[in-house]
PDB file of C-alpha atoms in Angstrom:
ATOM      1  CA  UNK C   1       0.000   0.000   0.000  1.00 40.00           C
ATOM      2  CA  UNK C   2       1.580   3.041  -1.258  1.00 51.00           C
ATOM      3  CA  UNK C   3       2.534   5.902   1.462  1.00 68.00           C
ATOM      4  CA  UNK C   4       0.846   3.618   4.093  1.00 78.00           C
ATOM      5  CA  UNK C   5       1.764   5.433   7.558  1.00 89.00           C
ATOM      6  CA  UNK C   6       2.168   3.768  10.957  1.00 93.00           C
ATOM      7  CA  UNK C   7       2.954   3.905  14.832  1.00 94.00           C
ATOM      8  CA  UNK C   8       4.867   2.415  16.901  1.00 93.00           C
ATOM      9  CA  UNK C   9       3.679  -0.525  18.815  1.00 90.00           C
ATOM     10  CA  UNK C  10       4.493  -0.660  22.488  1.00 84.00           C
ATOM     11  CA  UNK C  11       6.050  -3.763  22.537  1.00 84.00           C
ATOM     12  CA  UNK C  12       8.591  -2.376  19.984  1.00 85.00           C
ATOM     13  CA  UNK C  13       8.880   0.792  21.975  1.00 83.00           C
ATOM     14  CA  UNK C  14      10.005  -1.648  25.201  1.00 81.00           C
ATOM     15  CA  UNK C  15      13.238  -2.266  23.670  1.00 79.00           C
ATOM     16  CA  UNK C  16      14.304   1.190  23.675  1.00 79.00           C
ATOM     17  CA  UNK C  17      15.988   3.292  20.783  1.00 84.00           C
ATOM     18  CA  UNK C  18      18.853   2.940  18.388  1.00 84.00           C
ATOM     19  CA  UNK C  19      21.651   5.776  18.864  1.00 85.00           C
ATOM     20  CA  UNK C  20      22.032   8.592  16.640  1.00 91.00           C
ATOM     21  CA  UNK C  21      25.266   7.251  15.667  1.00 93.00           C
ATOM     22  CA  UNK C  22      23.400   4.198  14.664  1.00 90.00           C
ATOM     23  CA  UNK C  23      20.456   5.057  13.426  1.00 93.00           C
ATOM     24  CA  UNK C  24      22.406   7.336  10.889  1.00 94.00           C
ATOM     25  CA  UNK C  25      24.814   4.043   9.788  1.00 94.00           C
ATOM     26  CA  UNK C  26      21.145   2.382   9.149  1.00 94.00           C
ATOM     27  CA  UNK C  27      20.584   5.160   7.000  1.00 95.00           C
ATOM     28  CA  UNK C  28      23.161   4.756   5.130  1.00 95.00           C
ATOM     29  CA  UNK C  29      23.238   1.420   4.645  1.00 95.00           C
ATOM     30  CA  UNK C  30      19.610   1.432   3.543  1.00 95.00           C
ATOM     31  CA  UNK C  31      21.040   4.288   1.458  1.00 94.00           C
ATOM     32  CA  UNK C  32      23.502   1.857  -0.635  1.00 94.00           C
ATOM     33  CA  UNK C  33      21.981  -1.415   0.037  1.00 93.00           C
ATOM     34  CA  UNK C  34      18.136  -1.041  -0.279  1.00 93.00           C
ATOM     35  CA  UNK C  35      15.733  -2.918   2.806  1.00 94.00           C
ATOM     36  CA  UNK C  36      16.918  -5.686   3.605  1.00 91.00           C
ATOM     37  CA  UNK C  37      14.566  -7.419   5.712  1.00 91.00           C
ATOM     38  CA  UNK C  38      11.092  -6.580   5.996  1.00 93.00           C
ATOM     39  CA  UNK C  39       9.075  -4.035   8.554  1.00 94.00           C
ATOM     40  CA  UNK C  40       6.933  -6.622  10.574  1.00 93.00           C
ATOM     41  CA  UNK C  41       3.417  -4.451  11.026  1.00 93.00           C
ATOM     42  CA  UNK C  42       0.452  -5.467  12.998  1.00 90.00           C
ATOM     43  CA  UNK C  43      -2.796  -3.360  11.825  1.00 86.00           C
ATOM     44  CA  UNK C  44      -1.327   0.428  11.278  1.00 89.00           C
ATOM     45  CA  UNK C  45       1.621  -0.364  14.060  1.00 92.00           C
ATOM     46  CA  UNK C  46       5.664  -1.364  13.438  1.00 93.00           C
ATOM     47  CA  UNK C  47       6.030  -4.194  16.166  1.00 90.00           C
ATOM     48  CA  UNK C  48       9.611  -4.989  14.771  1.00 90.00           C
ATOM     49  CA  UNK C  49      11.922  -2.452  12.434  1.00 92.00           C
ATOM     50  CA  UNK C  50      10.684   0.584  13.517  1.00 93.00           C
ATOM     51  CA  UNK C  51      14.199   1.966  13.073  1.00 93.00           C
ATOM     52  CA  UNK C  52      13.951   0.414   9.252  1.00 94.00           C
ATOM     53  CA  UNK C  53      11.012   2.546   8.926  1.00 95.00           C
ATOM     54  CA  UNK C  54      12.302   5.656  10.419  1.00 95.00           C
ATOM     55  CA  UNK C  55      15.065   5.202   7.659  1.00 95.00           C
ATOM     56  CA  UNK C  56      12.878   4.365   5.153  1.00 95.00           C
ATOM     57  CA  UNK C  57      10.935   8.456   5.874  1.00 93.00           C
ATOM     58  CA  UNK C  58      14.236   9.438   6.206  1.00 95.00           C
ATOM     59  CA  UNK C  59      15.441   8.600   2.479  1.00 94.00           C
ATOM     60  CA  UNK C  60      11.732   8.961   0.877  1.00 93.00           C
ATOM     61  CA  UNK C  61      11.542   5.489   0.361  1.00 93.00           C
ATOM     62  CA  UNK C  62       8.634   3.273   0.534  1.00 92.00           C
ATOM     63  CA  UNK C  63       9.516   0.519   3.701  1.00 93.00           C
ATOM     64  CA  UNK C  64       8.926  -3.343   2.692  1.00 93.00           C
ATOM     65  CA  UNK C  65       6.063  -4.733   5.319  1.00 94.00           C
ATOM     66  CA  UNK C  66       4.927  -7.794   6.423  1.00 92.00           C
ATOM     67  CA  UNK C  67       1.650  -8.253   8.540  1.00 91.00           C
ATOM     68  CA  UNK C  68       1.202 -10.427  10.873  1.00 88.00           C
ATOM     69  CA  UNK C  69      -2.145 -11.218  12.314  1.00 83.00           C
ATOM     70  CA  UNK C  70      -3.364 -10.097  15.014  1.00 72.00           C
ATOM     71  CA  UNK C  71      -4.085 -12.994  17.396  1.00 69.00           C
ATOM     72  CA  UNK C  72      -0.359 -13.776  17.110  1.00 70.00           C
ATOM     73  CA  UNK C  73       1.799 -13.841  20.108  1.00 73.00           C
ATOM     74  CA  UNK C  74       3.066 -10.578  20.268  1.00 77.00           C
ATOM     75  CA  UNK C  75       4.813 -11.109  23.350  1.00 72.00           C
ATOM     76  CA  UNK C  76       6.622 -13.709  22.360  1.00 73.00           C
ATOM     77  CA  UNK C  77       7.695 -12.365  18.906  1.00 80.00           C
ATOM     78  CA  UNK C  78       9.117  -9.454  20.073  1.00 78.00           C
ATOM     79  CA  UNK C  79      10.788 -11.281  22.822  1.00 73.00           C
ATOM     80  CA  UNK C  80      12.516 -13.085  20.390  1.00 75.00           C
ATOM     81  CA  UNK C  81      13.134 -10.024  18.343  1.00 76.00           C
ATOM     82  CA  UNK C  82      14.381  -8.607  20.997  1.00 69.00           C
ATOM     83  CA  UNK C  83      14.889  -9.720  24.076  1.00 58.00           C
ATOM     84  CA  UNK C  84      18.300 -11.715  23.585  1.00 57.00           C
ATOM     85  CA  UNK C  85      20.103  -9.184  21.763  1.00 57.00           C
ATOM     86  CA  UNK C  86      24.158  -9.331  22.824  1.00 50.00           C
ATOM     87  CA  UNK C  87      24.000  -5.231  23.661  1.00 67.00           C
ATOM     88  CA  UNK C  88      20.783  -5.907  26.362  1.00 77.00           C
ATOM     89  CA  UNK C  89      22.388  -6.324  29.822  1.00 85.00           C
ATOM     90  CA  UNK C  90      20.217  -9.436  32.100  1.00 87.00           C
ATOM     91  CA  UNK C  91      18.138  -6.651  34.148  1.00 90.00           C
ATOM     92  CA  UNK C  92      16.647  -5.142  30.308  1.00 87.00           C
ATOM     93  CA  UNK C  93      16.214  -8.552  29.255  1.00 86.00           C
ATOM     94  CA  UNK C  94      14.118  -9.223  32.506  1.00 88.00           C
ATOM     95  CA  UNK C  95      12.232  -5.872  32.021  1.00 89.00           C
ATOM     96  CA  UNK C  96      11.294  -6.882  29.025  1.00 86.00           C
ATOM     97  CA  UNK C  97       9.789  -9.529  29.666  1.00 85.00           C
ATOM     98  CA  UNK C  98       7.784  -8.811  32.365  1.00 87.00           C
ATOM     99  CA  UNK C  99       6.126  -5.616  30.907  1.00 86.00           C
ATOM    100  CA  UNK C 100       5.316  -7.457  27.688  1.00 82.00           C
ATOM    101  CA  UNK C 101       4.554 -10.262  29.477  1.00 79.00           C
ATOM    102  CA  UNK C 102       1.851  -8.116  30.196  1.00 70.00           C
ATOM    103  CA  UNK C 103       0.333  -8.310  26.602  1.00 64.00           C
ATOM    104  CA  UNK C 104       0.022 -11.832  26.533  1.00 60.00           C
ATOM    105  CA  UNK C 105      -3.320 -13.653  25.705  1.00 51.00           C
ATOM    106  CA  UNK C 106      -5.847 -13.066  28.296  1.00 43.00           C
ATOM    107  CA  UNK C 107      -2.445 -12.228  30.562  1.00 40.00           C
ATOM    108  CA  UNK C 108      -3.173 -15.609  32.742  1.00 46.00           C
ATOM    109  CA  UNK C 109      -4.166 -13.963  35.778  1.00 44.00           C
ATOM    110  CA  UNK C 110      -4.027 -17.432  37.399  1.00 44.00           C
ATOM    111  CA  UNK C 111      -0.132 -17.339  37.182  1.00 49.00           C
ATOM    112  CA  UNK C 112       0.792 -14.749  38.796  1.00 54.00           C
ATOM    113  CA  UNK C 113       2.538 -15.832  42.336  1.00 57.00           C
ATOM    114  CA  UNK C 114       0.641 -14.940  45.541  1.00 56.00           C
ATOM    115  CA  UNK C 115       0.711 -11.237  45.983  1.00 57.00           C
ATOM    116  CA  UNK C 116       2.283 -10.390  42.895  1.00 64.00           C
ATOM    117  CA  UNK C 117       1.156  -7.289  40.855  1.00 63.00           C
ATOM    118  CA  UNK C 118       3.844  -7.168  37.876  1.00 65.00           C
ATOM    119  CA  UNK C 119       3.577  -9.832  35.814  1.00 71.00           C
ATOM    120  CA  UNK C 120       1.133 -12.719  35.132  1.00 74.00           C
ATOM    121  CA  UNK C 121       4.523 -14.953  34.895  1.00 77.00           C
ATOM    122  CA  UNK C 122       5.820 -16.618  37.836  1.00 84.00           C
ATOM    123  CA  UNK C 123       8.992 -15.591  39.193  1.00 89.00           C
ATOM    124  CA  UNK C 124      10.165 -18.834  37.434  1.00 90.00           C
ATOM    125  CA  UNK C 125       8.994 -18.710  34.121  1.00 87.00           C
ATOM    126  CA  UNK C 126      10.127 -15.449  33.510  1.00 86.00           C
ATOM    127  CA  UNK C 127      13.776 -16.116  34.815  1.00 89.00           C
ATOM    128  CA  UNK C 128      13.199 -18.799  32.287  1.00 87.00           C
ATOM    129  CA  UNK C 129      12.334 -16.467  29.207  1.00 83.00           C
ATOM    130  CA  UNK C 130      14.895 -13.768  29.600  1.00 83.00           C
ATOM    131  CA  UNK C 131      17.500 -15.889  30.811  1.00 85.00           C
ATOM    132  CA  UNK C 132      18.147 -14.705  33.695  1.00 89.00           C
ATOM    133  CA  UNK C 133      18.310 -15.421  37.767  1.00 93.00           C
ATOM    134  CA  UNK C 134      15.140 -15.690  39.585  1.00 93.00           C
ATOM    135  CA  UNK C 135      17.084 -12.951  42.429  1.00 93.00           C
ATOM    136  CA  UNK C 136      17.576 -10.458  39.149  1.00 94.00           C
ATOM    137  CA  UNK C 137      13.244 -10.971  38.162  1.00 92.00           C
ATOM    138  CA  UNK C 138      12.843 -10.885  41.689  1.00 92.00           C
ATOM    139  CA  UNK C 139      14.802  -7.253  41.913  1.00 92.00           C
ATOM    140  CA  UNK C 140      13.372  -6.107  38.108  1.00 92.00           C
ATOM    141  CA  UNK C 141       9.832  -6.622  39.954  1.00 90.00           C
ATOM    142  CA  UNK C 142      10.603  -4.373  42.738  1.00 90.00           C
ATOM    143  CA  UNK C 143      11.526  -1.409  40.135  1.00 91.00           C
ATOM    144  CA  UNK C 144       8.758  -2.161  38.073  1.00 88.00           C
ATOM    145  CA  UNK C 145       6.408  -1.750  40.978  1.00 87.00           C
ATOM    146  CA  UNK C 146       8.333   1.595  41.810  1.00 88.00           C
ATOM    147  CA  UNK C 147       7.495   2.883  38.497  1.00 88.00           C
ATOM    148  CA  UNK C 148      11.021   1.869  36.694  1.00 90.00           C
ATOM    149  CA  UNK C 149       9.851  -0.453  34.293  1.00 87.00           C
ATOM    150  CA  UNK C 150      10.679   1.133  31.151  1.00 86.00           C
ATOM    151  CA  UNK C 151      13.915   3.136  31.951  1.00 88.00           C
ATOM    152  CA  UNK C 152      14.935  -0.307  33.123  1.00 88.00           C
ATOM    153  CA  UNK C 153      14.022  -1.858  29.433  1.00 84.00           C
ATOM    154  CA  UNK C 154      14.961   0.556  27.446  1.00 83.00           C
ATOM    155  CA  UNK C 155      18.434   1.276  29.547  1.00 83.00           C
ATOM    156  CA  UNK C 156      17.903   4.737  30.089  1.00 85.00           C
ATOM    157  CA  UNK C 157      18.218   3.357  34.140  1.00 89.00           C
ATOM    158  CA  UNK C 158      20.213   0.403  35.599  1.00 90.00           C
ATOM    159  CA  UNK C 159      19.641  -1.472  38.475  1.00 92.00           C
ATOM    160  CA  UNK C 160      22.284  -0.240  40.223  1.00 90.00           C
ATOM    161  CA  UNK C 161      21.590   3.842  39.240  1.00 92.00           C
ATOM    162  CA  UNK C 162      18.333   3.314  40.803  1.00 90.00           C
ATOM    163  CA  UNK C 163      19.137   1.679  43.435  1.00 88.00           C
ATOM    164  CA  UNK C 164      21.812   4.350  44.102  1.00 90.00           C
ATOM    165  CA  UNK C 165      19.053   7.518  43.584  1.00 88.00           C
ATOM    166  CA  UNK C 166      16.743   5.889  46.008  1.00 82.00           C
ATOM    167  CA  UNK C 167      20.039   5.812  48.901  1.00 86.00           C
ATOM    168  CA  UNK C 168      20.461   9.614  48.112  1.00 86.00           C
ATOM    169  CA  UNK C 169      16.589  10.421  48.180  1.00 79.00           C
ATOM    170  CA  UNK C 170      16.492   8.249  51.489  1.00 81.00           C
ATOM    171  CA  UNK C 171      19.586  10.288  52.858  1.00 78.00           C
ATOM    172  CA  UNK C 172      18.574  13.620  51.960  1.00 77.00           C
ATOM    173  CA  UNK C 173      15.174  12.745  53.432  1.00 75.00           C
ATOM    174  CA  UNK C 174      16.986  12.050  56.747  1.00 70.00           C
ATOM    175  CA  UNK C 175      19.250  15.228  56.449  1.00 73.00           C
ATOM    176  CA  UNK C 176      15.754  17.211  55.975  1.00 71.00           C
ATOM    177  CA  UNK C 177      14.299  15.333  59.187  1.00 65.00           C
ATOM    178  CA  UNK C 178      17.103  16.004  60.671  1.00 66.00           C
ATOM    179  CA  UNK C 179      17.317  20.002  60.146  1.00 65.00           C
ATOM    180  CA  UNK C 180      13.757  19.912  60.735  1.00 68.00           C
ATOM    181  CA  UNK C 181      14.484  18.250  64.382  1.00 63.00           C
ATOM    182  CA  UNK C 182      17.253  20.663  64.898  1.00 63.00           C
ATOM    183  CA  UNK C 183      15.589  23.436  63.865  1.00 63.00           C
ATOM    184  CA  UNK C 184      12.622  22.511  66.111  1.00 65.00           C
ATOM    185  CA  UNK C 185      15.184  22.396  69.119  1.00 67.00           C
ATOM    186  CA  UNK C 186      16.581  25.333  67.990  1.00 70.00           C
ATOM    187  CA  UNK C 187      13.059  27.697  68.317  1.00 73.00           C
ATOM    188  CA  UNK C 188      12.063  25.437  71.551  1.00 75.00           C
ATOM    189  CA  UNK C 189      16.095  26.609  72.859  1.00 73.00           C
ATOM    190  CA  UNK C 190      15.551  30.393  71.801  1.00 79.00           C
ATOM    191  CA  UNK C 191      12.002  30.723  73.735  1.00 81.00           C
ATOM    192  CA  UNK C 192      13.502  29.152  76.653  1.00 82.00           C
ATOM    193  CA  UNK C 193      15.922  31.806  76.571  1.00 85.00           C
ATOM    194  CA  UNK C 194      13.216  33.941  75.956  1.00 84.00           C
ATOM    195  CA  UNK C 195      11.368  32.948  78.597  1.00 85.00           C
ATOM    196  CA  UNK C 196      14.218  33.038  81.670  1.00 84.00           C
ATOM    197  CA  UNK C 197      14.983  36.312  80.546  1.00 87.00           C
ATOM    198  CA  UNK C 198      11.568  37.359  81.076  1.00 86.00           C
ATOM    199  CA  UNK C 199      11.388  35.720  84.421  1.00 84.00           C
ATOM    200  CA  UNK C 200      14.878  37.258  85.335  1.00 85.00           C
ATOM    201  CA  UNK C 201      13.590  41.033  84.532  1.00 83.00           C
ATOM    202  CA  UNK C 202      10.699  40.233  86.364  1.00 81.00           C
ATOM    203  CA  UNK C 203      13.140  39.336  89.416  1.00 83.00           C
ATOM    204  CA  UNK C 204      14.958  42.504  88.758  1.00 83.00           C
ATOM    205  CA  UNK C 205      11.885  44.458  89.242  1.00 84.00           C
ATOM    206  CA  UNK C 206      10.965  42.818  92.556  1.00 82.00           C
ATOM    207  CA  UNK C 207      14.534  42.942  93.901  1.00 86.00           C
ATOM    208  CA  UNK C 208      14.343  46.764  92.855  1.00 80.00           C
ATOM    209  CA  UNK C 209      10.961  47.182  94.607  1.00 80.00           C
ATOM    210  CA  UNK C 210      12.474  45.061  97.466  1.00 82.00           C
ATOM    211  CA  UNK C 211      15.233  47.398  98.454  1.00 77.00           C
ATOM    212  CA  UNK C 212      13.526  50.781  97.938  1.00 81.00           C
ATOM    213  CA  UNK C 213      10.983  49.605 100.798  1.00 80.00           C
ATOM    214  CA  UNK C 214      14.368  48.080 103.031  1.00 83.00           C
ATOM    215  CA  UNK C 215      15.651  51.713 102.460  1.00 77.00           C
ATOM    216  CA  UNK C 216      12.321  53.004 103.058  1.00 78.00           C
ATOM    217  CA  UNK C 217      12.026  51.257 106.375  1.00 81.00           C
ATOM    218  CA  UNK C 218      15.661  51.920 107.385  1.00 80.00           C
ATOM    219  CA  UNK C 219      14.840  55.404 107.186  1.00 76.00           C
ATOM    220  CA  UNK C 220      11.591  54.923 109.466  1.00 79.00           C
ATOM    221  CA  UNK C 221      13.808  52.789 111.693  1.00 79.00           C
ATOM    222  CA  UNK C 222      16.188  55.981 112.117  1.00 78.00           C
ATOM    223  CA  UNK C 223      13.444  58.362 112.405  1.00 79.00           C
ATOM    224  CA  UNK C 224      11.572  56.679 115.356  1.00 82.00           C
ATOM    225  CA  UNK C 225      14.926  55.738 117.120  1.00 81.00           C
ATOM    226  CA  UNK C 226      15.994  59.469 117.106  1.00 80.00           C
ATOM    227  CA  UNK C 227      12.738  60.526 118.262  1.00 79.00           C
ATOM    228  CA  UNK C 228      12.745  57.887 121.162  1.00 80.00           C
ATOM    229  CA  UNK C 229      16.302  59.408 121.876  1.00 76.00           C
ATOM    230  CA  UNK C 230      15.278  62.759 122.242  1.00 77.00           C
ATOM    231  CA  UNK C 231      12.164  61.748 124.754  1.00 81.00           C
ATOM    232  CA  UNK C 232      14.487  59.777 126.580  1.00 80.00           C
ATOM    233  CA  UNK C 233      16.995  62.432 126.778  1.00 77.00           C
ATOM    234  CA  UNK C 234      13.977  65.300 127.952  1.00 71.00           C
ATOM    235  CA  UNK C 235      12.729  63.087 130.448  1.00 66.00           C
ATOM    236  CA  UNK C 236      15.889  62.710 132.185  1.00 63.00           C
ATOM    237  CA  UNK C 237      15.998  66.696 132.229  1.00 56.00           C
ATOM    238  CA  UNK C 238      13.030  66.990 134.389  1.00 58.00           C
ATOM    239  CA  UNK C 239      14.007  64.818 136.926  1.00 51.00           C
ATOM    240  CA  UNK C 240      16.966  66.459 137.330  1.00 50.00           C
ATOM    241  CA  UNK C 241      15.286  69.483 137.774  1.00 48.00           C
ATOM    242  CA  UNK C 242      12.863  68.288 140.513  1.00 50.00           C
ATOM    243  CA  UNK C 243      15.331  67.571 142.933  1.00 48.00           C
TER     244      UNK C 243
END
């Protein structure tokens, strides 16, 4: 079908993209070769050679296609497209699987291992499939429940890169707890300090008040014990006097 357009089918977009480096070799060896090998289409979507058909626009050249229909195992073909590529490390191979694992015929709810949430494979099969350990499905799982699944197939994130981001988000949390602690201690310290030196004007005050009224009663104290001097001292006069 001439100028026939098409998307990309999201089993194809799993396996992540080609390079520019490499997509511009493909180019070029479309270029001086012709299509090789055919676009593999289902309905209006590339489910393998969507780089061959990127090309293809590229030069203004209309891509070879081949349908396949569309109760076919789509899982499975692009699997083995795909999946056992030399350049795809174990953890993309086991991302790969499990999300399009996803797409597979009435997705066998009934396999999927007590609790599980990922993938309608067991632990098992799928180690199986991408050849790889059941620990490294087990671990591709975890991500994939954490919202990594696709950075982890197409290998824009590793195992280890996420599992490093989530240490720093965990430490920085505990730095921010941490300030927020300290900085909780430190406005609970400043109106303590607030508070005493409240309390120690207030003491002022009363100390002040205190020793005007000792001064005050000193000078009362003097008073009356002059007075009672004097009367003393008159009294004694006119006795003296009598006799």
């Amino acid at each position: 079908m001439a100028n026939r357009e098409f998307n990309r089918h999201h089993l194809s977009s799993l396996c992540g993209d080609m390079d520019a480096e490499s997509f511009n070799a493909l180019v070029q060896d479309i270029r001086d070769q012709g299509q090789l090998e055919p676009i593999d289409v289902v309905a209006d979507e590339v489910l393998d050679g969507w780089h061959r058909y990127r090309a293809c626009r590229v030069l203004e050249i209309e891509p070879t296609t081949r349908d396949l229909p569309e109760e076919s195992d789509l899982a499975a073909y692009v699997l083995g497209k795909n999946a056992h590529r030399r350049h795809m490390t174990a953890e993309r191979r086991a991302a790969v699987v499990l999300l399009a694992a996803e797409w597979m015929p009435a997705h066998r709810p009934a396999a999927k291992e007590k609790g599980d949430t990922v993938s309608p494979l067991s632990n098992d099969a799928a180690a199986a499939r991408a050849g790889v350990s059941k620990r490294t499905i087990q671990r591709v799982k975890a991500q994939i429940q954490a919202g990594h699944g696709e950075a982890l197939a197409t290998g824009s994130e590793t195992l280890r890169s996420l599992v490093a981001k989530a240490r720093k988000a965990t430490a920085a949390e505990g730095r921010e707890d941490a300030g927020k602690a300290e900085g909780g201690e430190e406005v609970q310290g400043r109106s303590k300090v607030a508070e005493l030196r409240k309390e120690v004007a207030f003491l002022k005050t009363e100390i002040a008040k205190r020793d005007t009224r000792i001064a005050a009663l000193m000078g009362e104290v003097e008073r009356l014990t002059l007075e009672r001097d004097e009367l003393t001292a008159g009294g004694c006069l006119g006795v003296s006097s009598g006799h």
